[in-house]
Short mmCIF file of C-alpha atoms in Angstrom, two decimals:
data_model
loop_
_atom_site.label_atom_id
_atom_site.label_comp_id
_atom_site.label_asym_id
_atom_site.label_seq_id
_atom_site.Cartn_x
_atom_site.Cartn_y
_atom_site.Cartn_z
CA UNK K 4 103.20 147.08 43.21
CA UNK K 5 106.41 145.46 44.48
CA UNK K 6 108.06 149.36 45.00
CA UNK K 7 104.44 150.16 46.93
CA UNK K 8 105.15 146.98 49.13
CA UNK K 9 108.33 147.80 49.56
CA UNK K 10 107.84 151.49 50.26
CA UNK K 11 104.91 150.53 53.45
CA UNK K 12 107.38 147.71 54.51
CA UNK K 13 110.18 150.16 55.30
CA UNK K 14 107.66 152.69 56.20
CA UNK K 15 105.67 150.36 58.61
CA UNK K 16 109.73 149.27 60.20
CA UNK K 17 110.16 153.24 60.67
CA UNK K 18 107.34 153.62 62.70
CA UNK K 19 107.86 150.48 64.57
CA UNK K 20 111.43 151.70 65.59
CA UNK K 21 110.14 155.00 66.40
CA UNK K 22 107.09 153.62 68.88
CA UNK K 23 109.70 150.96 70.35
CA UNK K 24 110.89 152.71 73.29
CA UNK K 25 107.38 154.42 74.78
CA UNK K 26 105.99 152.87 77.65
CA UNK K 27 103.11 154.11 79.99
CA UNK K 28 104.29 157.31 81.94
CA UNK K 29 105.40 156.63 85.53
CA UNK K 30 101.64 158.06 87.09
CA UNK K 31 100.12 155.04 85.32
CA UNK K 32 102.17 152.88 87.39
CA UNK K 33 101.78 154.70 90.58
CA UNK K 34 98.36 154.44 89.82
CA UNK K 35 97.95 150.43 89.50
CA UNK K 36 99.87 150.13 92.76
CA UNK K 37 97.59 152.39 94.61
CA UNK K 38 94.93 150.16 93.40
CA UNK K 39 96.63 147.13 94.38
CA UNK K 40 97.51 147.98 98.11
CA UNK K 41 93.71 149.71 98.34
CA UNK K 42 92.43 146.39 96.95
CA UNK K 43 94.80 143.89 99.71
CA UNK K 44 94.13 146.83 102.44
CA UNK K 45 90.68 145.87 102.05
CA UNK K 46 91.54 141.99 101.87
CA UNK K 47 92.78 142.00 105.60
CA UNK K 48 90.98 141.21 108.63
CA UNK K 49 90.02 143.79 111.00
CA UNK K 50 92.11 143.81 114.28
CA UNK K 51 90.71 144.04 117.57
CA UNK K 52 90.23 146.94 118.64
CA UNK K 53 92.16 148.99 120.54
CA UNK K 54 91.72 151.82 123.05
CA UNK K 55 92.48 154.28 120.66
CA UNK K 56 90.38 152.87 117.70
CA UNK K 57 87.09 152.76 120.41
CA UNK K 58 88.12 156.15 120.76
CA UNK K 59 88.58 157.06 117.06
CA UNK K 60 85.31 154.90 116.30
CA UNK K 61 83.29 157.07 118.06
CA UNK K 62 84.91 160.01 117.44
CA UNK K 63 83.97 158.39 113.66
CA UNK K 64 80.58 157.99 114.83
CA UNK K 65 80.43 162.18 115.72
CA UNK K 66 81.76 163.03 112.11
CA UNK K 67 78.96 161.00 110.78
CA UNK K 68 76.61 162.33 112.82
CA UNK K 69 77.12 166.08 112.04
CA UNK K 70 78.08 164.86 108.34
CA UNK K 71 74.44 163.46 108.44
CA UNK K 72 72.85 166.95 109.72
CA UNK K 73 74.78 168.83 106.67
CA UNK K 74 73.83 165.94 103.98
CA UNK K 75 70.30 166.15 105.28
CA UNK K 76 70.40 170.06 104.31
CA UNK K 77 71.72 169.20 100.80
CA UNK K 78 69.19 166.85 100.49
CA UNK K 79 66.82 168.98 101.01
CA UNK K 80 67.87 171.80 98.43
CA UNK K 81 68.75 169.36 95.60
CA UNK K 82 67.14 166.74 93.60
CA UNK K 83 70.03 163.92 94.50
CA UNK K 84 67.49 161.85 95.86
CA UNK K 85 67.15 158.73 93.77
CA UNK K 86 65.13 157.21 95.58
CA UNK K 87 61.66 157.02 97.04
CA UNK K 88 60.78 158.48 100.29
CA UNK K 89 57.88 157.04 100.29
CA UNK K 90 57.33 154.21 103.81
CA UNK K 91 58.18 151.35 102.84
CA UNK K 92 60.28 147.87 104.06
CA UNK K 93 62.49 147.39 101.20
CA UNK K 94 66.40 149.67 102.00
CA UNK K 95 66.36 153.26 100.55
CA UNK K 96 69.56 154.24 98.87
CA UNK K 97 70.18 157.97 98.34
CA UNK K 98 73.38 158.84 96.42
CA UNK K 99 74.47 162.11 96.59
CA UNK K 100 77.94 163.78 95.64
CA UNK K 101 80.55 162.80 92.99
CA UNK K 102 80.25 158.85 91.59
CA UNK K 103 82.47 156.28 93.59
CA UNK K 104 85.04 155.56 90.75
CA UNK K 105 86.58 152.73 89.88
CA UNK K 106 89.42 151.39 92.62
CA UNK K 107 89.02 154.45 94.81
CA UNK K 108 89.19 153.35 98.54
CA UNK K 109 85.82 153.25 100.25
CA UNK K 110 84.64 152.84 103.90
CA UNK K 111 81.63 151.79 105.07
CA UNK K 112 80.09 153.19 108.41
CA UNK K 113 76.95 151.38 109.70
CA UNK K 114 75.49 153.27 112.53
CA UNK K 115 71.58 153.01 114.09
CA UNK K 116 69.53 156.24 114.39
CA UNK K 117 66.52 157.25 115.36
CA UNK K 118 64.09 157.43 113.04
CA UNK K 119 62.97 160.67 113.97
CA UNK K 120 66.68 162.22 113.71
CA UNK K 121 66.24 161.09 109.61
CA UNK K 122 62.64 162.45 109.37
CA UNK K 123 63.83 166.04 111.03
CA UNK K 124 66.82 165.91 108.15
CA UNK K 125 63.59 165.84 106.34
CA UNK K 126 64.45 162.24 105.07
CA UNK K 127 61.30 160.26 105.10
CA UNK K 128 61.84 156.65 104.39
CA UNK K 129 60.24 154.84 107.45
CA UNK K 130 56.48 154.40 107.94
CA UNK K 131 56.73 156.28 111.26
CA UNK K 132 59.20 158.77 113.46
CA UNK K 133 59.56 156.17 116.10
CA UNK K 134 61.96 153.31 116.47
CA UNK K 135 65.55 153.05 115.00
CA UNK K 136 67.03 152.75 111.47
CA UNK K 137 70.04 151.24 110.32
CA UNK K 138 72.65 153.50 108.16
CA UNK K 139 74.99 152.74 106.27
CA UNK K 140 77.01 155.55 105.05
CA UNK K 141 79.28 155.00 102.30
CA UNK K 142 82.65 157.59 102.54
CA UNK K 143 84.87 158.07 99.86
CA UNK K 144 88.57 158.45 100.14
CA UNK K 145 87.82 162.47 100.53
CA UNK K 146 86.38 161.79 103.78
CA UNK K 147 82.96 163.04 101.84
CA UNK K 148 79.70 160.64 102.25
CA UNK K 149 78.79 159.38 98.90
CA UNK K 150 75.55 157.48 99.56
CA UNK K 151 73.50 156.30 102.21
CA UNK K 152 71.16 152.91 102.58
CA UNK K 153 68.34 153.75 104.73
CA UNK K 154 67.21 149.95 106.48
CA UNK K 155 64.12 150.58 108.16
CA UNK X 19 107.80 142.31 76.02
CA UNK X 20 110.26 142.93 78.69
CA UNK X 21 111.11 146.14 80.38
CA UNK X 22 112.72 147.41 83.24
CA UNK X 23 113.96 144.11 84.61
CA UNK X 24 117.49 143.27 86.78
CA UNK X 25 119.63 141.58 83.82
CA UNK X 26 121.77 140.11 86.88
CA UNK X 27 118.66 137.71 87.58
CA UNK X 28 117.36 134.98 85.71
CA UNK X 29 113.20 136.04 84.55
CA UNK X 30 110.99 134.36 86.42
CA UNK X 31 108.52 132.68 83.95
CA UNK X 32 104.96 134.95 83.42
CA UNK X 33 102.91 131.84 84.73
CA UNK X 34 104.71 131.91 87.91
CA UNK X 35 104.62 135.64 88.24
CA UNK X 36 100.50 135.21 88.10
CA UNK X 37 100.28 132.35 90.83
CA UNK X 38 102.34 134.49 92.99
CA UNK X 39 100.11 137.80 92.17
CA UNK X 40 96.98 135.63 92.97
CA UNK X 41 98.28 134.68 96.20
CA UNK X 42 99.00 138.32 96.70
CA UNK X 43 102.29 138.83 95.93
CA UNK X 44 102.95 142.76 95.35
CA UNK X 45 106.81 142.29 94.05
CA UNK X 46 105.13 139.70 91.78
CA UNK X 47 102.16 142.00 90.37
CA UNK X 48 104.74 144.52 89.93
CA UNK X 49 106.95 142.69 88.10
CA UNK X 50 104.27 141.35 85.16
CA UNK X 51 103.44 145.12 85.63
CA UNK X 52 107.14 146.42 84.53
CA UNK X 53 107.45 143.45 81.84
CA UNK X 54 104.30 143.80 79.76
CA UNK X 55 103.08 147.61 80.06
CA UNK X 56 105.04 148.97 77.27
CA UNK X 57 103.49 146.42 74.76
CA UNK X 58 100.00 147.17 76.01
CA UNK X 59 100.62 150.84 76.12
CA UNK X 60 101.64 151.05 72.58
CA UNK X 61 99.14 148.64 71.55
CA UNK X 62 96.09 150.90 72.77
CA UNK X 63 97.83 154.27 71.76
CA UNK X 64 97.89 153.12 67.59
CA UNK X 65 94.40 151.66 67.96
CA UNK X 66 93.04 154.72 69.65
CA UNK X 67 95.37 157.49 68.34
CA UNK X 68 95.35 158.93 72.14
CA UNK X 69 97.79 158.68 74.92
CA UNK X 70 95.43 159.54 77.68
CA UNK X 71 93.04 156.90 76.29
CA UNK X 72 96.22 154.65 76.16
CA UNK X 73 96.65 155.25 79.91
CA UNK X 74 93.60 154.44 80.98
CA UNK X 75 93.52 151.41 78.90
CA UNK X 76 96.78 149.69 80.48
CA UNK X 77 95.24 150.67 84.06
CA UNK X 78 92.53 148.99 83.35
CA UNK X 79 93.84 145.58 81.93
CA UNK X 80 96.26 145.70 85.14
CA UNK X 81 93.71 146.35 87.02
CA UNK X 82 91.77 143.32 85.80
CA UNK X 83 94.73 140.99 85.84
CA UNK X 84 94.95 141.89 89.54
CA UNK X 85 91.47 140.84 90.18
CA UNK X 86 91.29 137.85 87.92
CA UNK X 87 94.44 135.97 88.54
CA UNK X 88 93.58 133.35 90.18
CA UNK X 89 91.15 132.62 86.94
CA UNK X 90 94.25 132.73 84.71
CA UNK X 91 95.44 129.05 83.14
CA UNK X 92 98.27 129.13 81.76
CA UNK X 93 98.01 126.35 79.65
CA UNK X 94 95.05 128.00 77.96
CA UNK X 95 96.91 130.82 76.56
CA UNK X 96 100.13 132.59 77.21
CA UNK X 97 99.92 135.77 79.17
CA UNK X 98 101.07 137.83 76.49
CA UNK X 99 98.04 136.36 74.50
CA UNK X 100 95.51 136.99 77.53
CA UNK X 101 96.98 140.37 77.92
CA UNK X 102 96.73 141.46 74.37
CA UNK X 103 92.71 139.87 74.07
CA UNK X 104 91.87 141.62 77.17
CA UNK X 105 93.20 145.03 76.02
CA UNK X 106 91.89 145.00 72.66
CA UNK X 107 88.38 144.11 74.20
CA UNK X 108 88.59 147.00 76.52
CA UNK X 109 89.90 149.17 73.45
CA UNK X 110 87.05 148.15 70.93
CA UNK X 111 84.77 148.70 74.24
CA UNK X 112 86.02 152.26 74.39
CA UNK X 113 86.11 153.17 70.84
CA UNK X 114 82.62 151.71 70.27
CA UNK X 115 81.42 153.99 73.57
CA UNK X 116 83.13 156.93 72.77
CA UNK X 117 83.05 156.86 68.39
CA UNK X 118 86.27 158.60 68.81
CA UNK X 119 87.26 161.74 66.47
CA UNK X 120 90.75 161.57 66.30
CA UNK X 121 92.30 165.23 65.80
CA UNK X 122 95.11 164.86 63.31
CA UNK X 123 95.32 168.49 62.37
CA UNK X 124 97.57 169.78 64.86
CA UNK X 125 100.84 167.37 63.45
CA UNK X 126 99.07 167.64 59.55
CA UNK X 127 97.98 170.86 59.37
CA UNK X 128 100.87 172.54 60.40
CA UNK X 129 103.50 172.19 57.95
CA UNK X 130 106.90 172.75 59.69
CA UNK X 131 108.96 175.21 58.54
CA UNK X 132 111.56 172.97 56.85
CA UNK X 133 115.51 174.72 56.78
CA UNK X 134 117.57 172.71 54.67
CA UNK X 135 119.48 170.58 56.73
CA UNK X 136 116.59 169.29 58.19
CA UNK X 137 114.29 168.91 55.81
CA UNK X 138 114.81 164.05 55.65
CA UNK X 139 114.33 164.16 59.54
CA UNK X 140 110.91 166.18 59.00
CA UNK X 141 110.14 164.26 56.14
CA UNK X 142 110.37 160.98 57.48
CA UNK X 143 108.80 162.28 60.66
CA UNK X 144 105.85 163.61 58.57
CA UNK X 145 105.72 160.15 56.33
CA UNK X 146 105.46 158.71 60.22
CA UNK X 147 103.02 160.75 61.02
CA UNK X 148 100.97 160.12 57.64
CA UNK X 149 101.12 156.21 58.47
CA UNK X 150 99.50 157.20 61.72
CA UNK X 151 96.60 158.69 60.49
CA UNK X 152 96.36 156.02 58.00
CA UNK X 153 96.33 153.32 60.46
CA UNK X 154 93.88 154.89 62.71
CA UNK X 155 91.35 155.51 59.64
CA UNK X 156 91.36 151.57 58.87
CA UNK X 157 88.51 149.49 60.02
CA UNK X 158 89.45 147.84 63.76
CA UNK X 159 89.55 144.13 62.13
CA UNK X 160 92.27 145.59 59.84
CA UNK X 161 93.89 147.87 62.45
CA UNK X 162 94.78 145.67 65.29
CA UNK X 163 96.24 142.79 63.20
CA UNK X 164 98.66 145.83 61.21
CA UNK X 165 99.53 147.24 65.23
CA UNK X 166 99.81 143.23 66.52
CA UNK X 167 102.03 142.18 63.62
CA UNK X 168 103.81 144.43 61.61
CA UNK X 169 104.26 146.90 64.51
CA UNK X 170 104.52 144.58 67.93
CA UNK X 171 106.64 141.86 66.19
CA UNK X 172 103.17 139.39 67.63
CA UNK X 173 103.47 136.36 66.07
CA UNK X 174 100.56 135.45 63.81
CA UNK X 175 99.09 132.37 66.12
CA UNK X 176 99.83 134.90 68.91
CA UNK X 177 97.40 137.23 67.47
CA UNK X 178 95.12 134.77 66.44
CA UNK X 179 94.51 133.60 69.56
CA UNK X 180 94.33 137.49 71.41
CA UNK X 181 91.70 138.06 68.43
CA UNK X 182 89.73 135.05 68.28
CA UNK X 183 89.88 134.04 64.93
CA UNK X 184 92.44 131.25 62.87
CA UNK X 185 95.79 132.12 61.81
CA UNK X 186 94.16 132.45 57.84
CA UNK X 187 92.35 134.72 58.71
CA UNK X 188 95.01 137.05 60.25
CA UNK X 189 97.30 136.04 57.13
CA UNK X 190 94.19 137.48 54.92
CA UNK X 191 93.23 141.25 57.51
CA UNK X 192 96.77 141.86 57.42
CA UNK X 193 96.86 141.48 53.34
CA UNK X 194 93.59 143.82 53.21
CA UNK X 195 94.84 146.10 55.54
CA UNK X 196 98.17 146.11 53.98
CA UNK X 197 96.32 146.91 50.78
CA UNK X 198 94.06 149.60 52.20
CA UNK X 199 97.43 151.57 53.82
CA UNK X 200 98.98 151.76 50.64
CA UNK X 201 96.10 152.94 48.89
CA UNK X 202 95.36 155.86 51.74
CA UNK X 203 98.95 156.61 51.91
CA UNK X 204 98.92 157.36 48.37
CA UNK X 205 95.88 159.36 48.34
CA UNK X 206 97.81 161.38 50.98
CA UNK X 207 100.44 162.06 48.94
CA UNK X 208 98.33 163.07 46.21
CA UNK X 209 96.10 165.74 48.37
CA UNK X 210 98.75 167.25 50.98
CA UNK X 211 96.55 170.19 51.24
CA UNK X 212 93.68 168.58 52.87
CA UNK X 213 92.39 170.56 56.03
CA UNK X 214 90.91 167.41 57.65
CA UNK X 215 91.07 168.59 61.47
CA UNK X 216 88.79 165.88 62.03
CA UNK X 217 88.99 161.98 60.98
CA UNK X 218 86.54 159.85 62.11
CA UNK X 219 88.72 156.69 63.96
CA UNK X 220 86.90 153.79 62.14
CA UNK X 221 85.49 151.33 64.66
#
């Protein structure tokens, strides 16, 4: 019983030796840091805006726009819709796309359309055409639109 | 647990490393990064038998130390401790999710072709490899104290306190488990010719 003991002891020392110099591969690193500068980058407060960052914002606000026309397509030839379209007060949220994973760097767009705009895409969440809605599009680091809230 | 640090300077103490990370320190998140990865990394790889899991696993237990630093107290627990309790819940998590089937038949199966001069550096890498498997097939209880103490040099109220449970009780899994190795190692040896592709990772 002794020899057995003996014989895992050294055995068990081997294997510690052997495993003693691995460490996570570089990517892993690479990876946490990303997450930490995405995570402060969303920590700090926005700066006034500039000029050029109107300019961008509603050059922003276009992208959205036509990305809302295509999305309203897809939503209309799939079954992404989660939610109801049925009228209603409470927010719709339609996800559509890949799944936001974990530490990937988001944006958030909140725009105001027309209602009618949404019920041409074919989405149907408010109890009439008329009036305004509040969007918020969620955009993953892709630059693709992951979900939508619908705030009638 | 240290790695990759300047020898020139004097280490900053773990506790101090944390305040600074909570106040958003980046050189100071790296740093606990550099000096506690390794352990972590090898921790998760010999309780899940995968490196890719192993990844994923010290990503996330940085990734929650980021978040949570400000909750850390250092008098509580040292951050070795914290670190190794948080990464064995997020390993048991995993394991329990995925009921992993750890593939051992690519190293066992294939039986090197052994010239003579080589033949101790195989076997010893094939005992190696045969402790492995053995490891992984124990129950996690017995497992993670065999990976915490007799391969990560933990100390035993160390692991007691990453685990939960009184120092006895470690002093008694690591008996068992000691117990149940030597027993599986043995079988092994007896039945070399097994074709197990597949072992179920006990969870």
């Amino acid at each position: 019983m002794t020899s057995q003991h003996d014989d895992l002891a050294a055995l068990l020392d081997a294997l510690r030796d052997a495993e003693s110099g691995d460490a996570a591969p570089a990517h892993v690193e690479a990876a946490v840091m990303r997450a930490w500068d995405a995570s402060r980058a969303a920590q700090t407060p926005p700066a006034r805006l500039s000029v050029l960052s109107q300019f961008a914002s509603v050059a922003a606000g276009a992208v959205i726009a036509a990305g809302l026309t295509v999305l309203g397509g897809h939503l209309r030839s799939t079954t992404a819709v989660r939610a109801s379209l049925a009228a209603g007060t409470s927010p719709t949220v339609i996800l559509v796309g890949e799944p936001i994973l974990d530490g990937e760097h988001v944006r958030l767009v909140r725009m105001r359309l027309p209602a009618a705009t949404l019920h041409a895409l074919g989405v149907r969440s408010t109890a009439s055409a008329t009036g305004d809605v509040d969007v918020d599009v969620v955009i993953g680091e892709d630059g693709v639109a992951r979900g939508l809230s619908l705030n009638p | 647990m240290q790695d990759n640090e300047d020898p020139a300077r004097p280490a900053e103490a773990d506790h101090a490393l944390v305040e600074r990370t909570a106040a958003g320190d980046r050189e100071a998140f790296a740093t606990l990064y550099r000096r506690h990865q390794a352990a972590i990394y090898r921790f998760a790889r010999l309780m899940t038998g995968s490196p890719t899991a192993a990844e994923d696993i010290v990503q996330e237990v940085f990734l929650v130390l980021m978040k949570d630093a400000a909750r850390y107290e250092a008098q509580r627990a040292a951050l070795t401790t914290y670190l190794f309790g948080m990464a064995r819940r997020i390993t048991r998590r995993r394991l329990l999710r995925e009921r992993r089937f750890v593939d051992i038949g690519s190293s066992r199966g294939a039986r090197w072709s052994v010239t003579a001069d080589a033949s101790a550096a195989l076997e010893r890498r094939d005992a190696l490899q045969q402790l492995r498997c053995a490891i992984l097939s124990l129950p996690s209880r017995y497992r993670e104290v065999v990976v915490l103490c007799d391969l990560q040099d933990v100390p035993y109220d160390t692991a007691a306190a990453s685990i939960g449970c009184a120092v006895g009780t470690i002093r008694s899994r690591l008996h068992r488990a000691r117990r149940l190795l030597a027993t599986k190692l043995r079988r092994a040896e007896g039945a070399h010719s097994v074709a197990g592709a597949v072992m179920r990772c006990a969870v």
